[in-house]
PDB file of C-alpha atoms in Angstrom:
ATOM      1  CA  MET A   1     -24.448   6.392  13.105  1.00 46.00           C
ATOM      2  CA  ILE A   2     -20.939   7.240  14.280  1.00 46.00           C
ATOM      3  CA  LYS A   3     -20.619   7.686  18.008  1.00 46.00           C
ATOM      4  CA  VAL A   4     -18.140  10.010  19.617  1.00 47.00           C
ATOM      5  CA  GLY A   5     -16.497   8.923  22.849  1.00 46.00           C
ATOM      6  CA  GLN A   6     -15.790  12.449  24.149  1.00 42.00           C
ATOM      7  CA  LYS A   7     -17.914  15.497  24.959  1.00 42.00           C
ATOM      8  CA  ASN A   8     -16.726  17.799  22.160  1.00 44.00           C
ATOM      9  CA  HIS A   9     -17.003  16.822  18.540  1.00 45.00           C
ATOM     10  CA  PRO A  10     -14.190  18.141  16.304  1.00 46.00           C
ATOM     11  CA  GLN A  11     -15.401  20.846  13.938  1.00 47.00           C
ATOM     12  CA  GLY A  12     -14.790  20.959  10.213  1.00 48.00           C
ATOM     13  CA  ARG A  13     -13.020  18.438   8.057  1.00 50.00           C
ATOM     14  CA  GLY A  14     -10.125  16.657   9.643  1.00 52.00           C
ATOM     15  CA  GLY A  15      -8.496  13.296   9.277  1.00 55.00           C
ATOM     16  CA  THR A  16      -8.528  10.608  11.908  1.00 53.00           C
ATOM     17  CA  GLU A  17      -5.067  11.705  13.011  1.00 55.00           C
ATOM     18  CA  LYS A  18      -6.456  15.053  14.181  1.00 53.00           C
ATOM     19  CA  ARG A  19      -9.227  13.263  16.063  1.00 51.00           C
ATOM     20  CA  LYS A  20      -6.685  10.949  17.687  1.00 51.00           C
ATOM     21  CA  GLU A  21      -4.563  13.905  18.763  1.00 50.00           C
ATOM     22  CA  ARG A  22      -7.573  15.526  20.396  1.00 49.00           C
ATOM     23  CA  GLY A  23      -8.542  12.320  22.176  1.00 49.00           C
ATOM     24  CA  PHE A  24     -11.597  11.465  20.098  1.00 50.00           C
ATOM     25  CA  MET A  25     -12.484   7.873  19.405  1.00 56.00           C
ATOM     26  CA  LEU A  26     -14.917   7.113  16.624  1.00 60.00           C
ATOM     27  CA  ILE A  27     -16.688   3.807  17.077  1.00 68.00           C
ATOM     28  CA  TYR A  28     -17.502   1.642  14.077  1.00 72.00           C
ATOM     29  CA  PRO A  29     -21.279   1.062  14.010  1.00 78.00           C
ATOM     30  CA  VAL A  30     -22.424  -2.556  13.797  1.00 84.00           C
ATOM     31  CA  ILE A  31     -25.846  -3.883  12.784  1.00 89.00           C
ATOM     32  CA  ASP A  32     -27.591  -6.327  15.113  1.00 90.00           C
ATOM     33  CA  VAL A  33     -28.492  -8.937  12.490  1.00 92.00           C
ATOM     34  CA  GLN A  34     -30.874 -10.884  14.747  1.00 94.00           C
ATOM     35  CA  GLU A  35     -32.899  -7.845  15.865  1.00 94.00           C
ATOM     36  CA  THR A  36     -32.889  -6.373  12.353  1.00 94.00           C
ATOM     37  CA  GLY A  37     -34.386  -9.615  11.046  1.00 95.00           C
ATOM     38  CA  ILE A  38     -37.099  -9.475  13.694  1.00 95.00           C
ATOM     39  CA  ARG A  39     -37.837  -5.850  12.797  1.00 95.00           C
ATOM     40  CA  LEU A  40     -38.039  -6.708   9.081  1.00 96.00           C
ATOM     41  CA  LYS A  41     -40.469  -9.528   9.778  1.00 96.00           C
ATOM     42  CA  ARG A  42     -42.644  -7.364  12.052  1.00 96.00           C
ATOM     43  CA  SER A  43     -42.709  -4.550   9.499  1.00 95.00           C
ATOM     44  CA  CYS A  44     -43.929  -6.983   6.845  1.00 95.00           C
ATOM     45  CA  GLU A  45     -46.535  -8.481   9.176  1.00 96.00           C
ATOM     46  CA  HIS A  46     -47.711  -5.009  10.235  1.00 94.00           C
ATOM     47  CA  ARG A  47     -48.224  -4.019   6.608  1.00 95.00           C
ATOM     48  CA  GLN A  48     -49.656  -7.448   5.711  1.00 96.00           C
ATOM     49  CA  VAL A  49     -46.959  -8.142   3.136  1.00 96.00           C
ATOM     50  CA  SER A  50     -46.411 -11.848   2.465  1.00 96.00           C
ATOM     51  CA  VAL A  51     -43.069 -13.516   1.891  1.00 96.00           C
ATOM     52  CA  ARG A  52     -44.233 -14.565  -1.580  1.00 96.00           C
ATOM     53  CA  GLU A  53     -45.123 -10.930  -2.379  1.00 96.00           C
ATOM     54  CA  LEU A  54     -41.615  -9.823  -1.317  1.00 95.00           C
ATOM     55  CA  GLN A  55     -40.052 -12.569  -3.398  1.00 96.00           C
ATOM     56  CA  GLU A  56     -41.886 -11.418  -6.499  1.00 96.00           C
ATOM     57  CA  PHE A  57     -41.185  -7.738  -5.883  1.00 96.00           C
ATOM     58  CA  LEU A  58     -37.457  -8.308  -5.294  1.00 96.00           C
ATOM     59  CA  GLY A  59     -37.159 -10.807  -8.143  1.00 96.00           C
ATOM     60  CA  LEU A  60     -35.721 -13.539  -5.929  1.00 95.00           C
ATOM     61  CA  SER A  61     -35.721 -17.111  -7.199  1.00 93.00           C
ATOM     62  CA  ALA A  62     -36.401 -18.643  -3.771  1.00 92.00           C
ATOM     63  CA  LEU A  63     -38.125 -17.728  -0.519  1.00 94.00           C
ATOM     64  CA  GLN A  64     -35.187 -18.963   1.546  1.00 95.00           C
ATOM     65  CA  SER A  65     -33.328 -15.638   1.370  1.00 93.00           C
ATOM     66  CA  ILE A  66     -36.236 -13.808   2.948  1.00 96.00           C
ATOM     67  CA  TYR A  67     -36.622 -16.422   5.676  1.00 96.00           C
ATOM     68  CA  SER A  68     -32.882 -16.114   6.409  1.00 95.00           C
ATOM     69  CA  TRP A  69     -33.323 -12.352   6.842  1.00 96.00           C
ATOM     70  CA  PHE A  70     -36.313 -12.806   9.150  1.00 96.00           C
ATOM     71  CA  GLN A  71     -34.438 -15.372  11.259  1.00 95.00           C
ATOM     72  CA  GLY A  72     -31.448 -13.058  11.630  1.00 93.00           C
ATOM     73  CA  ARG A  73     -28.999 -15.349   9.845  1.00 94.00           C
ATOM     74  CA  THR A  74     -28.212 -12.919   7.019  1.00 93.00           C
ATOM     75  CA  LEU A  75     -29.007  -9.376   5.923  1.00 94.00           C
ATOM     76  CA  PRO A  76     -30.456  -8.284   2.597  1.00 95.00           C
ATOM     77  CA  SER A  77     -28.056  -6.692   0.128  1.00 94.00           C
ATOM     78  CA  LEU A  78     -27.996  -2.908   0.136  1.00 93.00           C
ATOM     79  CA  ASP A  79     -30.114  -2.854  -3.033  1.00 94.00           C
ATOM     80  CA  ASN A  80     -32.667  -5.204  -1.492  1.00 95.00           C
ATOM     81  CA  PHE A  81     -32.687  -3.209   1.764  1.00 94.00           C
ATOM     82  CA  TYR A  82     -33.418  -0.063  -0.201  1.00 95.00           C
ATOM     83  CA  ALA A  83     -36.153  -1.755  -2.238  1.00 96.00           C
ATOM     84  CA  LEU A  84     -37.686  -3.224   0.943  1.00 95.00           C
ATOM     85  CA  SER A  85     -37.743   0.147   2.634  1.00 95.00           C
ATOM     86  CA  ARG A  86     -39.521   1.734  -0.322  1.00 95.00           C
ATOM     87  CA  TYR A  87     -41.959  -1.160  -0.647  1.00 96.00           C
ATOM     88  CA  LEU A  88     -42.800  -1.014   3.068  1.00 95.00           C
ATOM     89  CA  GLY A  89     -42.932   2.791   3.054  1.00 94.00           C
ATOM     90  CA  VAL A  90     -40.248   3.333   5.708  1.00 93.00           C
ATOM     91  CA  CYS A  91     -36.698   4.706   5.826  1.00 92.00           C
ATOM     92  CA  MET A  92     -33.901   2.171   5.709  1.00 91.00           C
ATOM     93  CA  GLU A  93     -32.737   3.338   9.150  1.00 90.00           C
ATOM     94  CA  GLU A  94     -36.113   2.314  10.573  1.00 91.00           C
ATOM     95  CA  LEU A  95     -35.446  -1.271   9.493  1.00 92.00           C
ATOM     96  CA  VAL A  96     -31.874  -1.460  10.812  1.00 92.00           C
ATOM     97  CA  VAL A  97     -31.249  -2.158  14.497  1.00 91.00           C
ATOM     98  CA  PRO A  98     -27.796  -1.083  15.697  1.00 87.00           C
ATOM     99  CA  ARG A  99     -25.937  -3.382  18.052  1.00 83.00           C
ATOM    100  CA  LYS A 100     -25.634  -1.975  21.548  1.00 78.00           C
ATOM    101  CA  CYS A 101     -22.206  -0.552  22.368  1.00 65.00           C
ATOM    102  CA  GLN A 102     -19.769  -3.061  23.746  1.00 59.00           C
ATOM    103  CA  SER A 103     -16.262  -2.593  24.989  1.00 55.00           C
ATOM    104  CA  GLY A 104     -14.832  -4.696  22.143  1.00 50.00           C
ATOM    105  CA  GLU A 105     -15.974  -2.434  19.297  1.00 49.00           C
ATOM    106  CA  VAL A 106     -13.334  -1.363  16.821  1.00 47.00           C
ATOM    107  CA  PRO A 107     -12.131   2.260  16.726  1.00 49.00           C
ATOM    108  CA  VAL A 108     -12.249   3.548  13.152  1.00 50.00           C
ATOM    109  CA  TRP A 109      -8.557   4.405  12.957  1.00 49.00           C
ATOM    110  CA  ASN A 110      -7.547   0.896  14.041  1.00 47.00           C
ATOM    111  CA  ALA A 111      -9.537  -0.845  11.322  1.00 49.00           C
ATOM    112  CA  SER A 112      -7.143  -2.953   9.324  1.00 54.00           C
ATOM    113  CA  GLY A 113      -7.059  -2.908   5.557  1.00 57.00           C
ATOM    114  CA  ARG A 114      -8.465  -0.794   2.792  1.00 60.00           C
ATOM    115  CA  MET A 115     -11.681  -2.787   2.420  1.00 61.00           C
ATOM    116  CA  GLU A 116     -12.811  -2.167   6.004  1.00 66.00           C
ATOM    117  CA  ARG A 117     -12.170   1.573   5.691  1.00 66.00           C
ATOM    118  CA  ARG A 118     -13.985   1.687   2.375  1.00 69.00           C
ATOM    119  CA  GLN A 119     -16.964  -0.185   3.826  1.00 72.00           C
ATOM    120  CA  MET A 120     -17.116   2.154   6.834  1.00 71.00           C
ATOM    121  CA  ALA A 121     -17.066   5.214   4.579  1.00 72.00           C
ATOM    122  CA  TYR A 122     -19.747   3.682   2.341  1.00 73.00           C
ATOM    123  CA  TYR A 123     -22.087   2.882   5.235  1.00 75.00           C
ATOM    124  CA  ALA A 124     -21.616   6.350   6.753  1.00 74.00           C
ATOM    125  CA  PHE A 125     -22.471   7.911   3.374  1.00 73.00           C
ATOM    126  CA  TRP A 126     -25.472   5.594   2.993  1.00 77.00           C
ATOM    127  CA  LEU A 127     -26.850   6.488   6.425  1.00 77.00           C
ATOM    128  CA  ARG A 128     -26.459  10.236   5.812  1.00 75.00           C
ATOM    129  CA  ALA A 129     -28.116   9.983   2.385  1.00 74.00           C
ATOM    130  CA  GLU A 130     -31.027   7.982   3.771  1.00 75.00           C
ATOM    131  CA  ALA A 131     -31.516  10.403   6.650  1.00 74.00           C
ATOM    132  CA  ALA A 132     -31.640  13.325   4.216  1.00 73.00           C
ATOM    133  CA  ALA A 133     -34.240  11.613   2.001  1.00 67.00           C
TER     134      ALA A 133
END
């Protein structure tokens, strides 16, 4: 979810330059990997889904990936996140825990490089699509 640092949100379609001119600062959302892993594990335990069952459903060759997710060392791929959410009967957003705002977060218009901008746009699209589903 994109957070707005000012009271008024700009209306309509406008580039980041227009937002900058108006004093708006969009904050890049970051996932709390540790807390998301805990939430994934609790969701599985709550629904009595075993790690072996997840491995078979996702077609993973080893259990280690799932344990890494639960321990907050890594996150599932987007495809696996989507499959997990459907298997557990929850929205993807219910499995993701956003990191609490910190002063060091990166404003969207200061993100360096094409890849970062593309990833931000992709995640924003993904979150909107999931919320609409």
